[in-house]
Amino acid sequence: METMFKVPIRNLFCLLSYVNEMPDLVESLSDVDENLITYDFITNQFLQEVQLLHRSGLIKNYVIKRESTSHLGGRVMMNDSMPFIVGRQPIVVCEKDQYSANILLNQVMKSTLKAICFNHFIKEETRKRSFTYMEYMPEADALPITSDIFSRIYFGRHDVRYKRMIHIARLLHELTLLSHKHGNWSLFNAELDETALNQIFEKFLFHFYRIEQQDYQVASETLRWKLDGSPSFLPSMKTDVSLTHKNRQQKVIMDAKFYKNVFQRNFGKASFHSHNMYQLFTYLMHQPKDLCLRGILIYPFNGVEVDETFTWDERMTMEVLTLNLNDSWKEIYRKLIRVLER
C-alpha cells in the first residue's frame, strides 16, 4: 500500500493552477486569508463567475441540429435518410444551423454546476445555489465532463470572458477526480498517494520555474548515454526540470521524489535513497564539461527537515532538501525562489 500525504486544499489548488498554466488564479487570491481557501471556497469562486456570465448574458452561436422530419429544410443527409426512403416512410434526416446557447462553453458550465449539486464534499447551501444557476440555462446540455473536453476549448475575443470560469471548472474537475480516486477528503485537506502527488509536483515545478523566473531557460531534457554499443536495451534518461542559465554557463537539474521517509535504512544506518542519488548523479555526469552544475533532489517534509549540499568538484554539487506542503503558500513560493538564488 502506497504512503499517503495530507495536503491542504489551498496548496493543492495552487499546485494544479500552475500545472494547468493558470498562475493568475493564485495571484487573484493573494489577498485572501489562506485558511479560508477550502474546497467550498473554490466552488464559490466558480459560482461567482457563473453569476457574472448570467448577468451579462450567455454567449450563443450557430450549432448544427440534426433531426428526422417530414418537412424538408436545411441539408438533407441522404445516407441517414435511405432507411426511411427504402421503407417508404415520408421522413428524411436534415441538418440545420440553429442559433443557440447549447455550445461547448455553456455545456461545461452546466455540467460543472450539476457535478457540484451531487458533490457531498460541498456545503448544502452551495449545492442549492448551484442548482438554481443550472435552472437558468435550459438550452444547454449537461454532457459528461472529461479532461479531454478542456483541451478542445479555445478562446476568441467574443468569449474571453468565459476564461476564468472554464479554468476554475477544470480545477474542480481535477480535484474531483483525485477525491474519487483516494476518497479521504475534507473541505480543508486531501490525502494523496505518493505516485499522484509526485506526478502533480513534477509538472508544478516545471511550470512554476518557467513562469516565475526570467534568468533560466526551462526544459525537460532527454539525455543520451555516453556508451558504445546498441542503445535499444538502455533505459531512457529524462529530467523532470532542467534550468539552463541564459547568460552564464550554469545549469540546475531538479528531481522531485515523494516518499514517507527521506532516508532509507540498511543495517540500522540511515542514508538518502540510493537510486535517487545514482539517477541524479548520472544526469549530471552526462552534461557538457564546461557547465557549472547543481543537481537538486526535493522530498516532502515529514518531520525531518533536510538541506544538505555535497560537492563533487568546483563545478558540480548535489543538494537534497525538503519542502513542507503544509506551509503557507507564500512560504512555499519563497523557498522555491530562494533555491535558485543560492
Short mmCIF file of C-alpha atoms in Angstrom, two decimals:
data_model
loop_
_atom_site.label_atom_id
_atom_site.label_comp_id
_atom_site.label_asym_id
_atom_site.label_seq_id
_atom_site.Cartn_x
_atom_site.Cartn_y
_atom_site.Cartn_z
CA MET A 1 0.00 0.00 0.00
CA GLU A 2 1.36 3.40 -1.02
CA THR A 3 2.12 6.11 1.52
CA MET A 4 -0.48 8.87 1.78
CA PHE A 5 0.36 12.57 2.12
CA LYS A 6 -2.08 15.10 3.51
CA VAL A 7 -2.07 18.36 1.55
CA PRO A 8 -4.18 21.45 2.30
CA ILE A 9 -6.77 22.09 -0.41
CA ARG A 10 -5.45 25.67 -0.78
CA ASN A 11 -1.96 24.39 -1.66
CA LEU A 12 -3.27 21.66 -3.95
CA PHE A 13 -5.30 24.37 -5.71
CA CYS A 14 -2.09 26.38 -6.20
CA LEU A 15 -0.16 23.36 -7.49
CA LEU A 16 -2.87 22.48 -10.00
CA SER A 17 -3.19 26.12 -11.10
CA TYR A 18 0.47 26.07 -12.18
CA VAL A 19 0.18 22.57 -13.65
CA ASN A 20 -2.61 23.90 -15.89
CA GLU A 21 -0.68 27.11 -16.59
CA MET A 22 -3.15 29.31 -14.71
CA PRO A 23 -0.99 31.20 -12.16
CA ASP A 24 -3.31 34.21 -12.40
CA LEU A 25 -5.84 32.24 -10.34
CA VAL A 26 -3.32 32.01 -7.50
CA GLU A 27 -2.47 35.69 -7.83
CA SER A 28 -6.15 36.69 -7.74
CA LEU A 29 -6.48 35.06 -4.30
CA SER A 30 -3.30 36.61 -2.86
CA ASP A 31 -5.29 38.94 -0.59
CA VAL A 32 -7.47 36.13 0.80
CA ASP A 33 -6.59 34.53 4.13
CA GLU A 34 -5.09 31.17 3.13
CA ASN A 35 -7.05 29.39 5.85
CA LEU A 36 -10.27 30.42 4.09
CA ILE A 37 -9.32 28.77 0.79
CA THR A 38 -11.18 25.46 1.06
CA TYR A 39 -12.87 23.17 -1.44
CA ASP A 40 -16.13 25.03 -0.81
CA PHE A 41 -14.39 28.40 -1.25
CA ILE A 42 -13.07 27.39 -4.69
CA THR A 43 -16.56 26.19 -5.65
CA ASN A 44 -17.99 29.56 -4.69
CA GLN A 45 -15.34 31.28 -6.83
CA PHE A 46 -16.72 29.26 -9.74
CA LEU A 47 -20.31 30.23 -8.88
CA GLN A 48 -19.33 33.90 -8.76
CA GLU A 49 -18.03 33.62 -12.32
CA VAL A 50 -21.24 31.85 -13.39
CA GLN A 51 -23.30 34.65 -11.83
CA LEU A 52 -21.35 37.30 -13.74
CA LEU A 53 -21.85 35.43 -17.02
CA HIS A 54 -25.58 35.07 -16.38
CA ARG A 55 -25.89 38.79 -15.73
CA SER A 56 -24.05 39.76 -18.92
CA GLY A 57 -25.89 37.14 -20.98
CA LEU A 58 -24.79 33.70 -22.12
CA ILE A 59 -22.96 33.54 -25.42
CA LYS A 60 -24.83 31.96 -28.32
CA ASN A 61 -23.55 30.64 -31.62
CA TYR A 62 -24.71 28.60 -34.57
CA VAL A 63 -24.78 24.90 -33.82
CA ILE A 64 -25.73 22.02 -36.07
CA LYS A 65 -29.02 20.35 -35.18
CA ARG A 66 -29.83 17.02 -36.83
CA GLU A 67 -33.40 15.71 -36.83
CA SER A 68 -35.69 13.25 -38.56
CA THR A 69 -38.54 15.21 -40.09
CA SER A 70 -41.31 15.06 -42.68
CA HIS A 71 -40.58 18.68 -43.73
CA LEU A 72 -37.60 19.44 -45.93
CA GLY A 73 -35.27 22.09 -44.57
CA GLY A 74 -31.56 22.67 -44.27
CA ARG A 75 -29.21 19.96 -45.56
CA VAL A 76 -30.67 16.53 -46.38
CA MET A 77 -28.43 13.72 -45.16
CA MET A 78 -29.00 11.08 -47.84
CA ASN A 79 -27.11 8.22 -46.20
CA ASP A 80 -29.04 8.62 -42.96
CA SER A 81 -32.32 9.12 -44.85
CA MET A 82 -32.04 5.98 -47.03
CA PRO A 83 -33.53 3.54 -44.45
CA PHE A 84 -36.66 5.71 -44.30
CA ILE A 85 -36.80 6.05 -48.09
CA VAL A 86 -36.38 2.29 -48.62
CA GLY A 87 -39.11 1.69 -46.05
CA ARG A 88 -41.34 4.15 -47.93
CA GLN A 89 -41.71 6.38 -44.91
CA PRO A 90 -42.26 10.11 -45.50
CA ILE A 91 -39.23 11.01 -43.40
CA VAL A 92 -35.78 12.44 -44.14
CA VAL A 93 -32.85 13.35 -41.91
CA CYS A 94 -31.92 17.03 -42.13
CA GLU A 95 -29.20 19.20 -40.62
CA LYS A 96 -29.95 22.81 -39.74
CA ASP A 97 -27.83 25.62 -38.33
CA GLN A 98 -29.54 26.83 -35.19
CA TYR A 99 -28.57 29.93 -33.18
CA SER A 100 -28.38 28.54 -29.66
CA ALA A 101 -26.72 28.73 -26.25
CA ASN A 102 -26.06 24.99 -26.45
CA ILE A 103 -22.35 25.47 -27.17
CA LEU A 104 -19.38 23.73 -25.52
CA LEU A 105 -18.57 26.60 -23.11
CA ASN A 106 -22.11 26.64 -21.71
CA GLN A 107 -22.26 22.84 -21.65
CA VAL A 108 -19.10 22.71 -19.49
CA MET A 109 -20.60 25.35 -17.20
CA LYS A 110 -23.86 23.43 -16.78
CA SER A 111 -22.09 20.09 -16.32
CA THR A 112 -19.87 21.57 -13.59
CA LEU A 113 -22.93 23.04 -11.87
CA LYS A 114 -24.58 19.60 -11.99
CA ALA A 115 -21.48 17.96 -10.52
CA ILE A 116 -21.49 20.49 -7.67
CA CYS A 117 -25.13 19.64 -6.90
CA PHE A 118 -24.18 15.98 -6.26
CA ASN A 119 -20.84 16.57 -4.52
CA HIS A 120 -21.12 15.71 -0.82
CA PHE A 121 -17.81 17.48 -0.06
CA ILE A 122 -19.58 20.80 -0.67
CA LYS A 123 -21.89 22.60 1.73
CA GLU A 124 -25.63 22.21 1.17
CA GLU A 125 -26.21 25.94 0.65
CA THR A 126 -23.56 25.96 -2.09
CA ARG A 127 -25.18 22.95 -3.80
CA LYS A 128 -28.59 24.67 -3.70
CA ARG A 129 -27.12 27.82 -5.25
CA SER A 130 -25.56 25.71 -7.99
CA PHE A 131 -28.92 24.05 -8.73
CA THR A 132 -30.54 27.49 -9.07
CA TYR A 133 -27.98 28.62 -11.65
CA MET A 134 -28.35 25.36 -13.55
CA GLU A 135 -32.09 26.02 -13.93
CA TYR A 136 -31.29 29.33 -15.64
CA MET A 137 -29.78 27.61 -18.68
CA PRO A 138 -32.34 25.13 -20.07
CA GLU A 139 -30.93 25.31 -23.63
CA ALA A 140 -27.51 23.91 -22.69
CA ASP A 141 -26.95 20.17 -22.37
CA ALA A 142 -25.08 18.72 -19.38
CA LEU A 143 -22.50 16.45 -21.00
CA PRO A 144 -20.12 14.07 -19.19
CA ILE A 145 -17.00 16.03 -18.22
CA THR A 146 -13.66 14.55 -19.21
CA SER A 147 -10.15 16.01 -19.19
CA ASP A 148 -10.15 15.87 -22.99
CA ILE A 149 -13.02 18.37 -23.21
CA PHE A 150 -10.91 21.18 -21.74
CA SER A 151 -8.17 20.65 -24.33
CA ARG A 152 -10.79 21.30 -27.06
CA ILE A 153 -11.64 24.77 -25.77
CA TYR A 154 -10.07 27.82 -27.39
CA PHE A 155 -10.93 31.42 -26.59
CA GLY A 156 -11.57 34.23 -29.04
CA ARG A 157 -12.34 37.89 -28.46
CA HIS A 158 -16.08 37.30 -28.11
CA ASP A 159 -15.85 34.56 -25.46
CA VAL A 160 -12.73 35.52 -23.47
CA ARG A 161 -14.96 36.48 -20.50
CA TYR A 162 -15.59 32.74 -20.06
CA LYS A 163 -11.91 32.03 -19.50
CA ARG A 164 -11.75 32.29 -15.71
CA MET A 165 -14.94 30.24 -15.28
CA ILE A 166 -13.57 27.47 -17.52
CA HIS A 167 -10.23 27.45 -15.71
CA ILE A 168 -11.87 27.04 -12.30
CA ALA A 169 -14.19 24.37 -13.73
CA ARG A 170 -11.12 22.47 -14.89
CA LEU A 171 -9.52 22.66 -11.44
CA LEU A 172 -12.74 21.46 -9.78
CA HIS A 173 -12.85 18.55 -12.23
CA GLU A 174 -9.28 17.55 -11.40
CA LEU A 175 -9.87 17.89 -7.66
CA THR A 176 -12.97 15.71 -8.03
CA LEU A 177 -11.02 13.04 -9.94
CA LEU A 178 -8.41 12.95 -7.19
CA SER A 179 -11.07 12.77 -4.47
CA HIS A 180 -12.82 9.85 -6.19
CA LYS A 181 -9.52 8.02 -6.54
CA HIS A 182 -8.35 8.44 -2.97
CA GLY A 183 -11.55 9.08 -1.03
CA ASN A 184 -10.16 10.57 2.17
CA TRP A 185 -11.00 14.22 1.61
CA SER A 186 -12.49 17.12 3.50
CA LEU A 187 -13.21 20.76 2.73
CA PHE A 188 -9.72 21.61 4.03
CA ASN A 189 -7.34 18.72 3.25
CA ALA A 190 -6.79 15.96 0.74
CA GLU A 191 -4.83 12.74 1.12
CA LEU A 192 -2.87 11.74 -2.00
CA ASP A 193 -0.64 8.74 -2.53
CA GLU A 194 2.99 9.35 -3.40
CA THR A 195 2.50 8.45 -7.08
CA ALA A 196 -0.27 11.01 -7.65
CA LEU A 197 1.49 13.70 -5.66
CA ASN A 198 4.80 13.05 -7.39
CA GLN A 199 3.20 13.44 -10.84
CA ILE A 200 1.50 16.69 -9.83
CA PHE A 201 4.61 18.11 -8.20
CA GLU A 202 6.89 17.29 -11.16
CA LYS A 203 4.61 19.23 -13.52
CA PHE A 204 4.20 22.01 -10.97
CA LEU A 205 7.96 22.55 -10.62
CA PHE A 206 8.37 22.69 -14.39
CA HIS A 207 5.69 25.34 -14.92
CA PHE A 208 6.47 27.23 -11.71
CA TYR A 209 10.06 27.92 -12.75
CA ARG A 210 9.07 28.52 -16.36
CA ILE A 211 6.65 31.26 -15.23
CA GLU A 212 8.14 32.74 -12.06
CA GLN A 213 11.74 33.44 -13.07
CA GLN A 214 13.45 35.01 -16.07
CA ASP A 215 17.13 34.00 -15.72
CA TYR A 216 16.89 30.35 -16.76
CA GLN A 217 15.54 28.51 -19.78
CA VAL A 218 13.31 25.67 -18.52
CA ALA A 219 13.03 22.30 -20.27
CA SER A 220 12.68 18.59 -19.69
CA GLU A 221 15.74 17.01 -21.32
CA THR A 222 16.16 13.60 -22.86
CA LEU A 223 19.81 12.61 -22.40
CA ARG A 224 21.82 10.17 -24.50
CA TRP A 225 24.05 7.58 -22.86
CA LYS A 226 27.76 8.12 -23.45
CA LEU A 227 28.31 4.43 -24.12
CA ASP A 228 29.34 2.49 -27.20
CA GLY A 229 27.04 -0.31 -28.27
CA SER A 230 23.36 -0.83 -29.09
CA PRO A 231 21.15 1.66 -27.24
CA SER A 232 17.98 -0.46 -27.61
CA PHE A 233 18.21 -2.02 -24.12
CA LEU A 234 19.40 1.10 -22.29
CA PRO A 235 16.84 2.85 -20.07
CA SER A 236 15.76 6.33 -21.08
CA MET A 237 17.17 9.35 -19.24
CA LYS A 238 14.74 12.26 -18.98
CA THR A 239 15.00 15.04 -16.43
CA ASP A 240 12.00 16.43 -14.57
CA VAL A 241 13.24 20.02 -14.75
CA SER A 242 16.40 21.36 -16.36
CA LEU A 243 17.15 25.06 -15.90
CA THR A 244 19.86 26.46 -18.16
CA HIS A 245 21.05 29.99 -17.38
CA LYS A 246 20.53 32.38 -20.29
CA ASN A 247 23.74 34.38 -19.76
CA ARG A 248 26.09 32.09 -17.82
CA GLN A 249 27.46 28.58 -18.17
CA GLN A 250 25.20 27.28 -15.41
CA LYS A 251 22.56 24.56 -15.25
CA VAL A 252 20.30 23.26 -12.48
CA ILE A 253 18.67 19.81 -12.73
CA MET A 254 15.79 19.16 -10.31
CA ASP A 255 14.08 15.92 -9.40
CA ALA A 256 11.01 15.66 -7.14
CA LYS A 257 10.72 12.47 -5.08
CA PHE A 258 7.87 11.74 -2.67
CA TYR A 259 8.44 9.10 -0.03
CA LYS A 260 7.24 8.77 3.53
CA ASN A 261 10.83 8.91 4.73
CA VAL A 262 13.65 10.98 3.27
CA PHE A 263 16.08 8.25 4.44
CA GLN A 264 16.44 4.58 3.69
CA ARG A 265 17.87 2.27 6.35
CA ASN A 266 20.36 -0.53 5.84
CA PHE A 267 21.61 -2.44 8.90
CA GLY A 268 20.41 0.43 11.10
CA LYS A 269 22.27 3.11 9.12
CA ALA A 270 20.25 6.00 7.67
CA SER A 271 21.13 7.30 4.20
CA PHE A 272 19.45 9.08 1.33
CA HIS A 273 17.68 6.81 -1.16
CA SER A 274 20.49 5.35 -3.24
CA HIS A 275 18.63 5.00 -6.55
CA ASN A 276 17.58 8.68 -6.42
CA MET A 277 21.15 9.79 -5.80
CA TYR A 278 22.51 7.49 -8.53
CA GLN A 279 19.92 8.73 -11.03
CA LEU A 280 20.59 12.41 -10.42
CA PHE A 281 24.36 11.85 -10.42
CA THR A 282 24.07 10.09 -13.80
CA TYR A 283 22.12 13.05 -15.21
CA LEU A 284 24.86 15.41 -14.06
CA MET A 285 27.67 13.26 -15.47
CA HIS A 286 26.03 13.39 -18.90
CA GLN A 287 26.15 17.19 -19.09
CA PRO A 288 28.73 19.23 -21.05
CA LYS A 289 32.03 19.67 -19.24
CA ASP A 290 32.00 23.47 -19.49
CA LEU A 291 28.87 23.93 -17.34
CA CYS A 292 28.65 24.70 -13.62
CA LEU A 293 26.09 22.16 -12.42
CA ARG A 294 23.68 21.82 -9.49
CA GLY A 295 21.61 18.70 -9.01
CA ILE A 296 18.70 19.07 -6.55
CA LEU A 297 16.51 16.34 -5.05
CA ILE A 298 13.33 17.64 -3.40
CA TYR A 299 11.49 15.49 -0.85
CA PRO A 300 8.33 16.26 1.14
CA PHE A 301 8.86 17.35 4.72
CA ASN A 302 7.64 14.61 7.03
CA GLY A 303 9.03 15.50 10.43
CA VAL A 304 12.69 15.74 9.33
CA GLU A 305 13.93 18.93 7.70
CA VAL A 306 16.87 18.42 5.36
CA ASP A 307 19.04 20.89 3.46
CA GLU A 308 22.32 19.23 2.51
CA THR A 309 24.90 20.05 -0.17
CA PHE A 310 27.53 17.63 -1.48
CA THR A 311 30.44 18.79 -3.66
CA TRP A 312 31.90 16.71 -6.48
CA ASP A 313 34.36 19.34 -7.68
CA GLU A 314 34.48 23.09 -8.15
CA ARG A 315 31.89 22.99 -10.89
CA MET A 316 29.36 20.39 -9.65
CA THR A 317 27.26 19.96 -6.50
CA MET A 318 24.35 17.76 -5.44
CA GLU A 319 21.73 19.01 -2.99
CA VAL A 320 18.95 17.32 -1.03
CA LEU A 321 16.21 19.40 0.57
CA THR A 322 12.72 19.02 1.95
CA LEU A 323 9.63 21.10 1.19
CA ASN A 324 6.73 21.34 3.63
CA LEU A 325 3.47 21.26 1.67
CA ASN A 326 1.60 22.15 4.86
CA ASP A 327 3.33 25.54 5.00
CA SER A 328 1.57 28.66 3.79
CA TRP A 329 1.62 29.07 0.04
CA LYS A 330 3.69 32.26 0.41
CA GLU A 331 6.38 30.33 2.30
CA ILE A 332 6.42 27.54 -0.30
CA TYR A 333 6.74 30.16 -3.05
CA ARG A 334 9.61 31.94 -1.26
CA LYS A 335 11.52 28.74 -0.62
CA LEU A 336 11.33 27.61 -4.24
CA ILE A 337 12.50 31.01 -5.49
CA ARG A 338 15.37 31.07 -2.96
CA VAL A 339 16.59 27.68 -4.25
CA LEU A 340 17.75 29.36 -7.46
CA GLU A 341 19.30 32.31 -5.66
CA ARG A 342 21.77 30.26 -3.61
#
